[in-house]
mmCIF file of C-alpha atoms in Angstrom:
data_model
loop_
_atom_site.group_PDB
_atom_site.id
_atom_site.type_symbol
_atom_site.label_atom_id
_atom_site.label_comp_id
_atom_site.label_asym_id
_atom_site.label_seq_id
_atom_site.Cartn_x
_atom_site.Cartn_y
_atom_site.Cartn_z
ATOM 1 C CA UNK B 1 -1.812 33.805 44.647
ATOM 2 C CA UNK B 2 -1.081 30.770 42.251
ATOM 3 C CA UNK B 3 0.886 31.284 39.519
ATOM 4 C CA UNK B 4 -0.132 30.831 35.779
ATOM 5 C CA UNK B 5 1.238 27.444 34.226
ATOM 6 C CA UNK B 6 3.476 28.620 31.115
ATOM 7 C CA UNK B 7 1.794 27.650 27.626
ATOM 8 C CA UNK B 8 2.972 24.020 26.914
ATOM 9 C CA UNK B 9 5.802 24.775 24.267
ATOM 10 C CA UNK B 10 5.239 24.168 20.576
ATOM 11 C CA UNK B 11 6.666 21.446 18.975
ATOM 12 C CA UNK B 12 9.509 21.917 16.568
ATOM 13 C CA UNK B 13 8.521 21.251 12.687
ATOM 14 C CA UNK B 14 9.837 18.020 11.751
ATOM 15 C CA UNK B 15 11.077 19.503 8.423
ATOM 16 C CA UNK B 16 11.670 22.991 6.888
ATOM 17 C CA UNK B 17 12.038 24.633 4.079
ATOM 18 C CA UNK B 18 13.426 28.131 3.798
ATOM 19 C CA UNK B 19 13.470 29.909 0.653
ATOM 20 C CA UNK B 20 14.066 26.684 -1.112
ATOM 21 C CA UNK B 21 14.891 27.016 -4.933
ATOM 22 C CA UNK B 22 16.113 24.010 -7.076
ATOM 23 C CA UNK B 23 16.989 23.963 -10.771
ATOM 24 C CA UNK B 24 18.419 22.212 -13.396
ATOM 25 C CA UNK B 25 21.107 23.447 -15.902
ATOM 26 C CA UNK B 26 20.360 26.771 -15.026
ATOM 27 C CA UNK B 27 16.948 26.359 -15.155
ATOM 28 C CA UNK B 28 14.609 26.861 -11.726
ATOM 29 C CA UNK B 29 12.011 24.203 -11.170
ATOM 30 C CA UNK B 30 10.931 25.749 -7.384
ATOM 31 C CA UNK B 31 11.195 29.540 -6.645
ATOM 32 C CA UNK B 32 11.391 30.074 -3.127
ATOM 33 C CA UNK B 33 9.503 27.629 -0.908
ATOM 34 C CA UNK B 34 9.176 28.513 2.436
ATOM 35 C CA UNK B 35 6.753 25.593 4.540
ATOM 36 C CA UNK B 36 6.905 23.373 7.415
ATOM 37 C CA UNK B 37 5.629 19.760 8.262
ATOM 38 C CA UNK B 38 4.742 19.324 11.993
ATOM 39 C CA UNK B 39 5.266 16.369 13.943
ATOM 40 C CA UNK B 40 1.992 13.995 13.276
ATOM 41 C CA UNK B 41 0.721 15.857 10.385
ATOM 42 C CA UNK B 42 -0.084 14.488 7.400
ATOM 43 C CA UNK B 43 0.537 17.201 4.318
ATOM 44 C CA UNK B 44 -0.139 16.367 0.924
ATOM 45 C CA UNK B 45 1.252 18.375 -2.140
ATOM 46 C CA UNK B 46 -0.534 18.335 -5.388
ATOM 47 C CA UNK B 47 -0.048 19.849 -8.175
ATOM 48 C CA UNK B 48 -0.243 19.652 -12.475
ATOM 49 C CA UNK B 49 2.313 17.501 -14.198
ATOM 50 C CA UNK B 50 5.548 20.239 -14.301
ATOM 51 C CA UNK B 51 4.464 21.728 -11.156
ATOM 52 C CA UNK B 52 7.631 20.561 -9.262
ATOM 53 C CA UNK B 53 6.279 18.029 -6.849
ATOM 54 C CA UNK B 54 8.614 14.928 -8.141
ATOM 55 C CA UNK B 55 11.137 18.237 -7.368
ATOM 56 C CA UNK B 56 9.790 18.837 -4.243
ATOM 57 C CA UNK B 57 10.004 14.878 -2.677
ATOM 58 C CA UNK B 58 13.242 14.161 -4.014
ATOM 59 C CA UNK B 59 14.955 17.217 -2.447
ATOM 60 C CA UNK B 60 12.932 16.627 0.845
ATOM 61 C CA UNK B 61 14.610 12.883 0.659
ATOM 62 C CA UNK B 62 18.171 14.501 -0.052
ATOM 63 C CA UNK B 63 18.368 13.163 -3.469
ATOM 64 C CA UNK B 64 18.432 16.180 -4.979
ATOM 65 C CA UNK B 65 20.121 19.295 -3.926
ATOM 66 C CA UNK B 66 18.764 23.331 -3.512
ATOM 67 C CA UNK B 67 20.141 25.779 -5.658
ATOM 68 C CA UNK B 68 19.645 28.022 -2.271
ATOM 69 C CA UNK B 69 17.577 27.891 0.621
ATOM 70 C CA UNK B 70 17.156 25.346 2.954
ATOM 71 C CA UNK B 71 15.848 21.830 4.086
ATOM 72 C CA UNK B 72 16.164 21.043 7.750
ATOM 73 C CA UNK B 73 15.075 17.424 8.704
ATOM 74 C CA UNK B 74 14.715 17.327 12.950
ATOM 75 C CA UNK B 75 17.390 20.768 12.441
ATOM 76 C CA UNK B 76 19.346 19.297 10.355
ATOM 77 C CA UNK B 77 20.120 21.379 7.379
ATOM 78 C CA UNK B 78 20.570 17.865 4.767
ATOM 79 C CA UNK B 79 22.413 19.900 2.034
ATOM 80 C CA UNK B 80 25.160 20.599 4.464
ATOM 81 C CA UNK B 81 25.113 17.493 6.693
ATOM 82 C CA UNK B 82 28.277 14.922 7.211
ATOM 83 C CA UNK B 83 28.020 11.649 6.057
ATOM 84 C CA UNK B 84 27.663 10.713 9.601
ATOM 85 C CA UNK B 85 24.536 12.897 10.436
ATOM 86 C CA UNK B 86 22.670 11.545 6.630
ATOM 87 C CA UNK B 87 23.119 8.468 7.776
ATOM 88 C CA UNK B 88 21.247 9.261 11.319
ATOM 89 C CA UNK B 89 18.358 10.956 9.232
ATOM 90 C CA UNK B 90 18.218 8.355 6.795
ATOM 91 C CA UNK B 91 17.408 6.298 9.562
ATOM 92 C CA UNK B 92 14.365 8.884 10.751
ATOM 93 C CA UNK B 93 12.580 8.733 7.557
ATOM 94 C CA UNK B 94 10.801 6.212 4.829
ATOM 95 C CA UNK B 95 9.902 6.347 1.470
ATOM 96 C CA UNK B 96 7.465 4.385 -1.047
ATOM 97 C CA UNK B 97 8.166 5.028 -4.263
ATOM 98 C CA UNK B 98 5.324 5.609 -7.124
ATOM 99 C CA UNK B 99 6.192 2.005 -8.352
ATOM 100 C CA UNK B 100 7.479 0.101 -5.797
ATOM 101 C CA UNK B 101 10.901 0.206 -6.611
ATOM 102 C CA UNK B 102 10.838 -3.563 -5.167
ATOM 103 C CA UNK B 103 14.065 -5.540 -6.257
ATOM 104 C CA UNK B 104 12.614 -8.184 -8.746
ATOM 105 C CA UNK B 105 14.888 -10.978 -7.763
ATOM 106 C CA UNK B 106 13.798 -10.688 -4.055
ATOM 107 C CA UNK B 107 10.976 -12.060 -2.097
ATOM 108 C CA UNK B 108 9.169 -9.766 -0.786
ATOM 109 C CA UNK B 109 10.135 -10.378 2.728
ATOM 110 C CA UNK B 110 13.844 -10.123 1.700
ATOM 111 C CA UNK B 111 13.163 -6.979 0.201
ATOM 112 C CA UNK B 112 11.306 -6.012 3.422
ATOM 113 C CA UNK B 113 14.447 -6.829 5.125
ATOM 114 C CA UNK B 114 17.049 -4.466 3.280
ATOM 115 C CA UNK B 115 16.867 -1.797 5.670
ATOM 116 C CA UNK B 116 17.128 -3.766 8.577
ATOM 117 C CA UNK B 117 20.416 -5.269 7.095
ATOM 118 C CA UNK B 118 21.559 -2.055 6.068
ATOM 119 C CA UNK B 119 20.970 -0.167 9.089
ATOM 120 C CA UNK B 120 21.107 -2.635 12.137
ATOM 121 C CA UNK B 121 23.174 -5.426 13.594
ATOM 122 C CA UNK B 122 19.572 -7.603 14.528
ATOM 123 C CA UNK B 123 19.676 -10.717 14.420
ATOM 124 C CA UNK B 124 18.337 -12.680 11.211
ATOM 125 C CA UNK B 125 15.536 -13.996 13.555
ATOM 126 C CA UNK B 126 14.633 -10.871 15.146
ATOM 127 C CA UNK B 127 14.421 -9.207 11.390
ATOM 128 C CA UNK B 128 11.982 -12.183 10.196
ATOM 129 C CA UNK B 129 9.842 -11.414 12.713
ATOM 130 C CA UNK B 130 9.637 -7.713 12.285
ATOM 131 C CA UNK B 131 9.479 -8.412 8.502
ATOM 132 C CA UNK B 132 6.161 -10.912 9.238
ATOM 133 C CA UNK B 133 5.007 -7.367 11.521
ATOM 134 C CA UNK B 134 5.376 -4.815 8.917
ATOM 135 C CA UNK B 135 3.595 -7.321 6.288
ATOM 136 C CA UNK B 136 0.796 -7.453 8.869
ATOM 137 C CA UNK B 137 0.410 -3.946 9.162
ATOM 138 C CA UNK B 138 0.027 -3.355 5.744
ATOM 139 C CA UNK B 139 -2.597 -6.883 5.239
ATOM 140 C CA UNK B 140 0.216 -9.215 3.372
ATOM 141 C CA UNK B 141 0.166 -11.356 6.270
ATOM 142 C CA UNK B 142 1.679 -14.738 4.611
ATOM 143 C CA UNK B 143 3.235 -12.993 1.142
ATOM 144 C CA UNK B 144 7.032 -12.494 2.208
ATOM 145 C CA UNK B 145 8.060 -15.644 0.184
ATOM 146 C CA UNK B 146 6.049 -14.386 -2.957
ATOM 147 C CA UNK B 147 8.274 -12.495 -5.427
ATOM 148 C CA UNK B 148 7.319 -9.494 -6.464
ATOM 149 C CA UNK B 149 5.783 -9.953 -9.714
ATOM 150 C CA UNK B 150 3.404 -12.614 -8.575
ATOM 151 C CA UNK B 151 1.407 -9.310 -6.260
ATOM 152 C CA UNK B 152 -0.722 -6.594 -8.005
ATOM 153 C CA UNK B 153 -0.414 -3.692 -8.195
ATOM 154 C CA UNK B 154 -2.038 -2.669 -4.970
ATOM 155 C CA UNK B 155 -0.437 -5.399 -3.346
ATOM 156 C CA UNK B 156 2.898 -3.994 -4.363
ATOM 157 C CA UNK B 157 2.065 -0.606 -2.905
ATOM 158 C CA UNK B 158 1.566 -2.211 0.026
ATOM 159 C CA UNK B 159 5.079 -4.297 0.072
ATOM 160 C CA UNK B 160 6.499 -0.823 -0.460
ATOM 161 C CA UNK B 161 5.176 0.811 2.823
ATOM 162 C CA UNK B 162 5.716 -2.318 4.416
ATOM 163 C CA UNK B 163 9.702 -1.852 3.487
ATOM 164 C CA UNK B 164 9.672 2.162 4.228
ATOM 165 C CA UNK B 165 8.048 1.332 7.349
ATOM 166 C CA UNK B 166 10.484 -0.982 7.950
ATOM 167 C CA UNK B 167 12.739 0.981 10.072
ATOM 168 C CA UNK B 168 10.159 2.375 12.790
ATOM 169 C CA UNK B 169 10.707 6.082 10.648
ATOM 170 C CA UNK B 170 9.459 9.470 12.145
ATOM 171 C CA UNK B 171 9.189 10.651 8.748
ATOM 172 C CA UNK B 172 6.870 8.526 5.979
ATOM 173 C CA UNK B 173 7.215 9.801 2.481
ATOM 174 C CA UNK B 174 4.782 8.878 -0.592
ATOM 175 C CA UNK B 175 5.317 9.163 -4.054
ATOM 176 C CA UNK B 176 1.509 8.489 -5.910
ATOM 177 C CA UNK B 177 0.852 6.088 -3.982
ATOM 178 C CA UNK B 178 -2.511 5.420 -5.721
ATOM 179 C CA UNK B 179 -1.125 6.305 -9.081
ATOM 180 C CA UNK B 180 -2.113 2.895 -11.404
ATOM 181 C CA UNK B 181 -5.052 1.878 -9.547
ATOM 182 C CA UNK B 182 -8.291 1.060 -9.690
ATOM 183 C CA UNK B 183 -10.535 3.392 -7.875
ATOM 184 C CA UNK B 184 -11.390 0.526 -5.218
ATOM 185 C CA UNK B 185 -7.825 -0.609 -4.414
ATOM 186 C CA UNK B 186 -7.151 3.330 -4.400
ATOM 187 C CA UNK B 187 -9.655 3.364 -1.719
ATOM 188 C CA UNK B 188 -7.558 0.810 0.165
ATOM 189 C CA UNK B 189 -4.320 2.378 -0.165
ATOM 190 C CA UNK B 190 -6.046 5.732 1.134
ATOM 191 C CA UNK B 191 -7.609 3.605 4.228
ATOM 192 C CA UNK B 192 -4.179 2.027 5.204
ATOM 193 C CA UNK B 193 -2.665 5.485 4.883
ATOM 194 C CA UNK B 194 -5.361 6.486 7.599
ATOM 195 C CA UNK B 195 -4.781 3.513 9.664
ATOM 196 C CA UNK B 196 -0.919 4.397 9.965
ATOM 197 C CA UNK B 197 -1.618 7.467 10.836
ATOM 198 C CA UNK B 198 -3.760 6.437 13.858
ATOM 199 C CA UNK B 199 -1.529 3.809 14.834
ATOM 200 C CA UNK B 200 2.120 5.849 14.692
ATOM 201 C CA UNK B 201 2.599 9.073 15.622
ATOM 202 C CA UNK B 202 4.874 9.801 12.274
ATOM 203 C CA UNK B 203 4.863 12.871 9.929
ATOM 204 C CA UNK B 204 4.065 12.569 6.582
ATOM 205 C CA UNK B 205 4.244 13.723 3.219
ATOM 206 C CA UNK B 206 2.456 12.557 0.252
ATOM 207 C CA UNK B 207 2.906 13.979 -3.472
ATOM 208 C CA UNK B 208 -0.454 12.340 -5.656
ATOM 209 C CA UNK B 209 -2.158 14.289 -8.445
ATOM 210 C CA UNK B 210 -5.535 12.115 -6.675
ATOM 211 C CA UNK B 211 -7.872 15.016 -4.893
ATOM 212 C CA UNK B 212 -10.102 12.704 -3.776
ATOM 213 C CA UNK B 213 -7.438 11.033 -2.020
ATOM 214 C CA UNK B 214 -5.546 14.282 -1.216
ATOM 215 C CA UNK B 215 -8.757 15.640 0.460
ATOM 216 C CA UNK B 216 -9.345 12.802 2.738
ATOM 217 C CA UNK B 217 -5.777 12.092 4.065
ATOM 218 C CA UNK B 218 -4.707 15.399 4.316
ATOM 219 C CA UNK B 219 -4.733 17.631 7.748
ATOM 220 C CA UNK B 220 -2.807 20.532 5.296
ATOM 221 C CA UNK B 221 -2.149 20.993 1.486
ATOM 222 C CA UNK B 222 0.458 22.257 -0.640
ATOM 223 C CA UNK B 223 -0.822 23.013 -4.071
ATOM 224 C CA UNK B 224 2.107 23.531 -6.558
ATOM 225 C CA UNK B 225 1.638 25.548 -9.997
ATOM 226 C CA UNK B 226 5.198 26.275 -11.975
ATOM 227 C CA UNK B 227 7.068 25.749 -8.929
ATOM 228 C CA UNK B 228 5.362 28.187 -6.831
ATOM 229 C CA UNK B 229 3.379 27.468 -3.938
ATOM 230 C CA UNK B 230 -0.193 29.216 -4.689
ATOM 231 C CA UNK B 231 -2.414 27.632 -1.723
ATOM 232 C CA UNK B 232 -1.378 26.502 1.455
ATOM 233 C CA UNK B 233 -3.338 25.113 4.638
ATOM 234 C CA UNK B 234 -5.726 23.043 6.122
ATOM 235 C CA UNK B 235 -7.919 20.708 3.475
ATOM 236 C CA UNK B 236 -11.022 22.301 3.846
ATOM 237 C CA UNK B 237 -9.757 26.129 3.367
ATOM 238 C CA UNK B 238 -7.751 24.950 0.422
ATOM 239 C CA UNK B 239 -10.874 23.147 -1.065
ATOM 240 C CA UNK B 240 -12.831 27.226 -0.685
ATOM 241 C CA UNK B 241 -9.796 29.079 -2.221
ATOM 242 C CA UNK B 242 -10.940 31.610 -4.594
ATOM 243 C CA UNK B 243 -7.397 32.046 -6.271
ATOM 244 C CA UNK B 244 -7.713 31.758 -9.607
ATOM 245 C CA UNK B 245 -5.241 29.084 -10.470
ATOM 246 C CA UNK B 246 -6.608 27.202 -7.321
ATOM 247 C CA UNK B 247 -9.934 26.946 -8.852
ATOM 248 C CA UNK B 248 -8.843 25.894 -12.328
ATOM 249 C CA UNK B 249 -6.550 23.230 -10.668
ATOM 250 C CA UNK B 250 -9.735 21.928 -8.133
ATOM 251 C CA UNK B 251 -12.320 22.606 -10.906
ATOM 252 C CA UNK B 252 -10.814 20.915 -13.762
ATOM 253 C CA UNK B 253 -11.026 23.778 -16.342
ATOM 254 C CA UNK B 254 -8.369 23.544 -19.599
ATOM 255 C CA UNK B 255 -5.967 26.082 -19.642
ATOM 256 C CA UNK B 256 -5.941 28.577 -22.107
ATOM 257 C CA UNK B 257 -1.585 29.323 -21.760
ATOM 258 C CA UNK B 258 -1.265 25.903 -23.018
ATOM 259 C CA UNK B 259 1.929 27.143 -24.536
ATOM 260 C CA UNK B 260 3.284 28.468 -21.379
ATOM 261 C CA UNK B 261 2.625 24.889 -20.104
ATOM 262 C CA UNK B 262 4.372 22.415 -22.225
ATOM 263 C CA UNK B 263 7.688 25.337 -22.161
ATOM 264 C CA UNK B 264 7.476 24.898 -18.532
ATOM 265 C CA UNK B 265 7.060 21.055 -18.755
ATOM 266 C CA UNK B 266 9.490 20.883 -21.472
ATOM 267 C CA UNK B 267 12.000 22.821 -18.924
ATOM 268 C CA UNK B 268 10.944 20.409 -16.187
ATOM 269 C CA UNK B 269 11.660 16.961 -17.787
ATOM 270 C CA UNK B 270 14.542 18.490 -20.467
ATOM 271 C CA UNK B 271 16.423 18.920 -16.697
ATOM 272 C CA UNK B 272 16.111 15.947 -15.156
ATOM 273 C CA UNK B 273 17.688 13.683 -18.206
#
């Protein structure tokens, strides 16, 4: 009699988040977040303005810390890591910021470049070269001597994933990345996200307010309301939701606890100064 092949074990989550609570001056911004991002997923988190997402990315990224709970990057629990083992996970993941956050006085290739300085011995050859790669992937073929003020705004977007790409990451991070634009050149930025997707087998996690974009990108969502998590799962089941708040968020309705809103908001950004 042959024996039956073992189920092919399941992949460990890339990152975690266990029970995750973060505040400011005493004052909770997430209440208990408990999710996972799988390896080659792409989740986006949405969310109103005070929900918590900014929250959410920049504790994900280790630049903020929990109050309690947990968030393990490849089992690495980032609150309590070593210099030594940030370092190594810094090196695993990427991030574009909303703006840019391209250095002004650099050409774009040199800004391209940083992490590759920062993070490798390569030689200066071997960096131009990846440089003049990453700008390919991203369709800036022939723009790493232009500074970054002479590139839109779409154009700087894609500078930006060019430089958080820069370093091969397992992890890609996006902050609005088609906050500013114009619904065509959103279009683009949403069709390059697609493109990396198929081309790397990376993780990643995008924060954008944009449901059309959030809808087509996404294999799960995380919708965000006061720092709770109030849908969770694949696009299409999040897109049915009944739950009430769901709806309102999806459906665009005003909401009546306006009050309740800007206090929360109010808490939000009075925290972060």
């Amino acid at each position: 009699m042959s024996e039956i092949a073992p189920a092919p074990a399941t992949p460990a989550p890339v990152i975690t988040a266990r029970d995750l609570r973060v505040g400011y001056d005493g004052r909770e911004v997430l209440h208990g977040l408990n999710f996972e991002v799988r390896h080659g997923e792409t989740v986006v988190v949405i969310g109103g303005s005070g929900s918590g997402k900014s929250t959410l990315l920049r504790t994900l990224v280790g630049l903020q810390k929990p109050s309690s709970g947990e968030v393990r990057i490849k089992g690495v629990d980032i609150a309590k890591a070593s210099d030594r083992e940030m370092d190594d996970i810094r090196k695993k993941i990427g991030l574009a910021f909303q703006g840019g956050a391209l250095i002004g006085s650099l050409p774009v290739g040199e800004n391209i470049a940083l992490p590759l300085l920062e993070h490798t011995t390569l030689e200066p050859t071997t960096i131009e070269v990846m440089v003049r790669i990453k700008l390919e992937q991203v369709g800036l073929s022939g723009f790493e001597n232009y500074s970054p003020a002479q590139l839109s705004g779409g154009m700087r977007k894609r500078a930006a994933f060019a430089r958080a790409m820069a370093m091969d990451p397992e992890i890609l991070f996006f902050d609005e990345p088609s906050a500013g634009l114009d619904p065509i050149t959103a279009a683009g930025i949403d069709d390059l996200i697609l493109d990396l997707k198929k081309a790397y087998s990376m993780s990643m996690v995008v924060v954008t307010h944009e449901l059309a974009s959030a809808f087509l990108i996404a294999d799960r969502i995380i919708l965000l309301d006061r720092g709770d998590i109030v849908a969770m799962g694949p696009a299409q089941e999040v897109r049915e939701s009944r739950h009430p708040r769901v709806r309102q968020f999806l459906d665009r309705v005003a909401d009546s606890t306006q009050d309740d809103n800007v206090d929360h908001l109010r808490m939000y950004t009075e925290g972060i100064k």
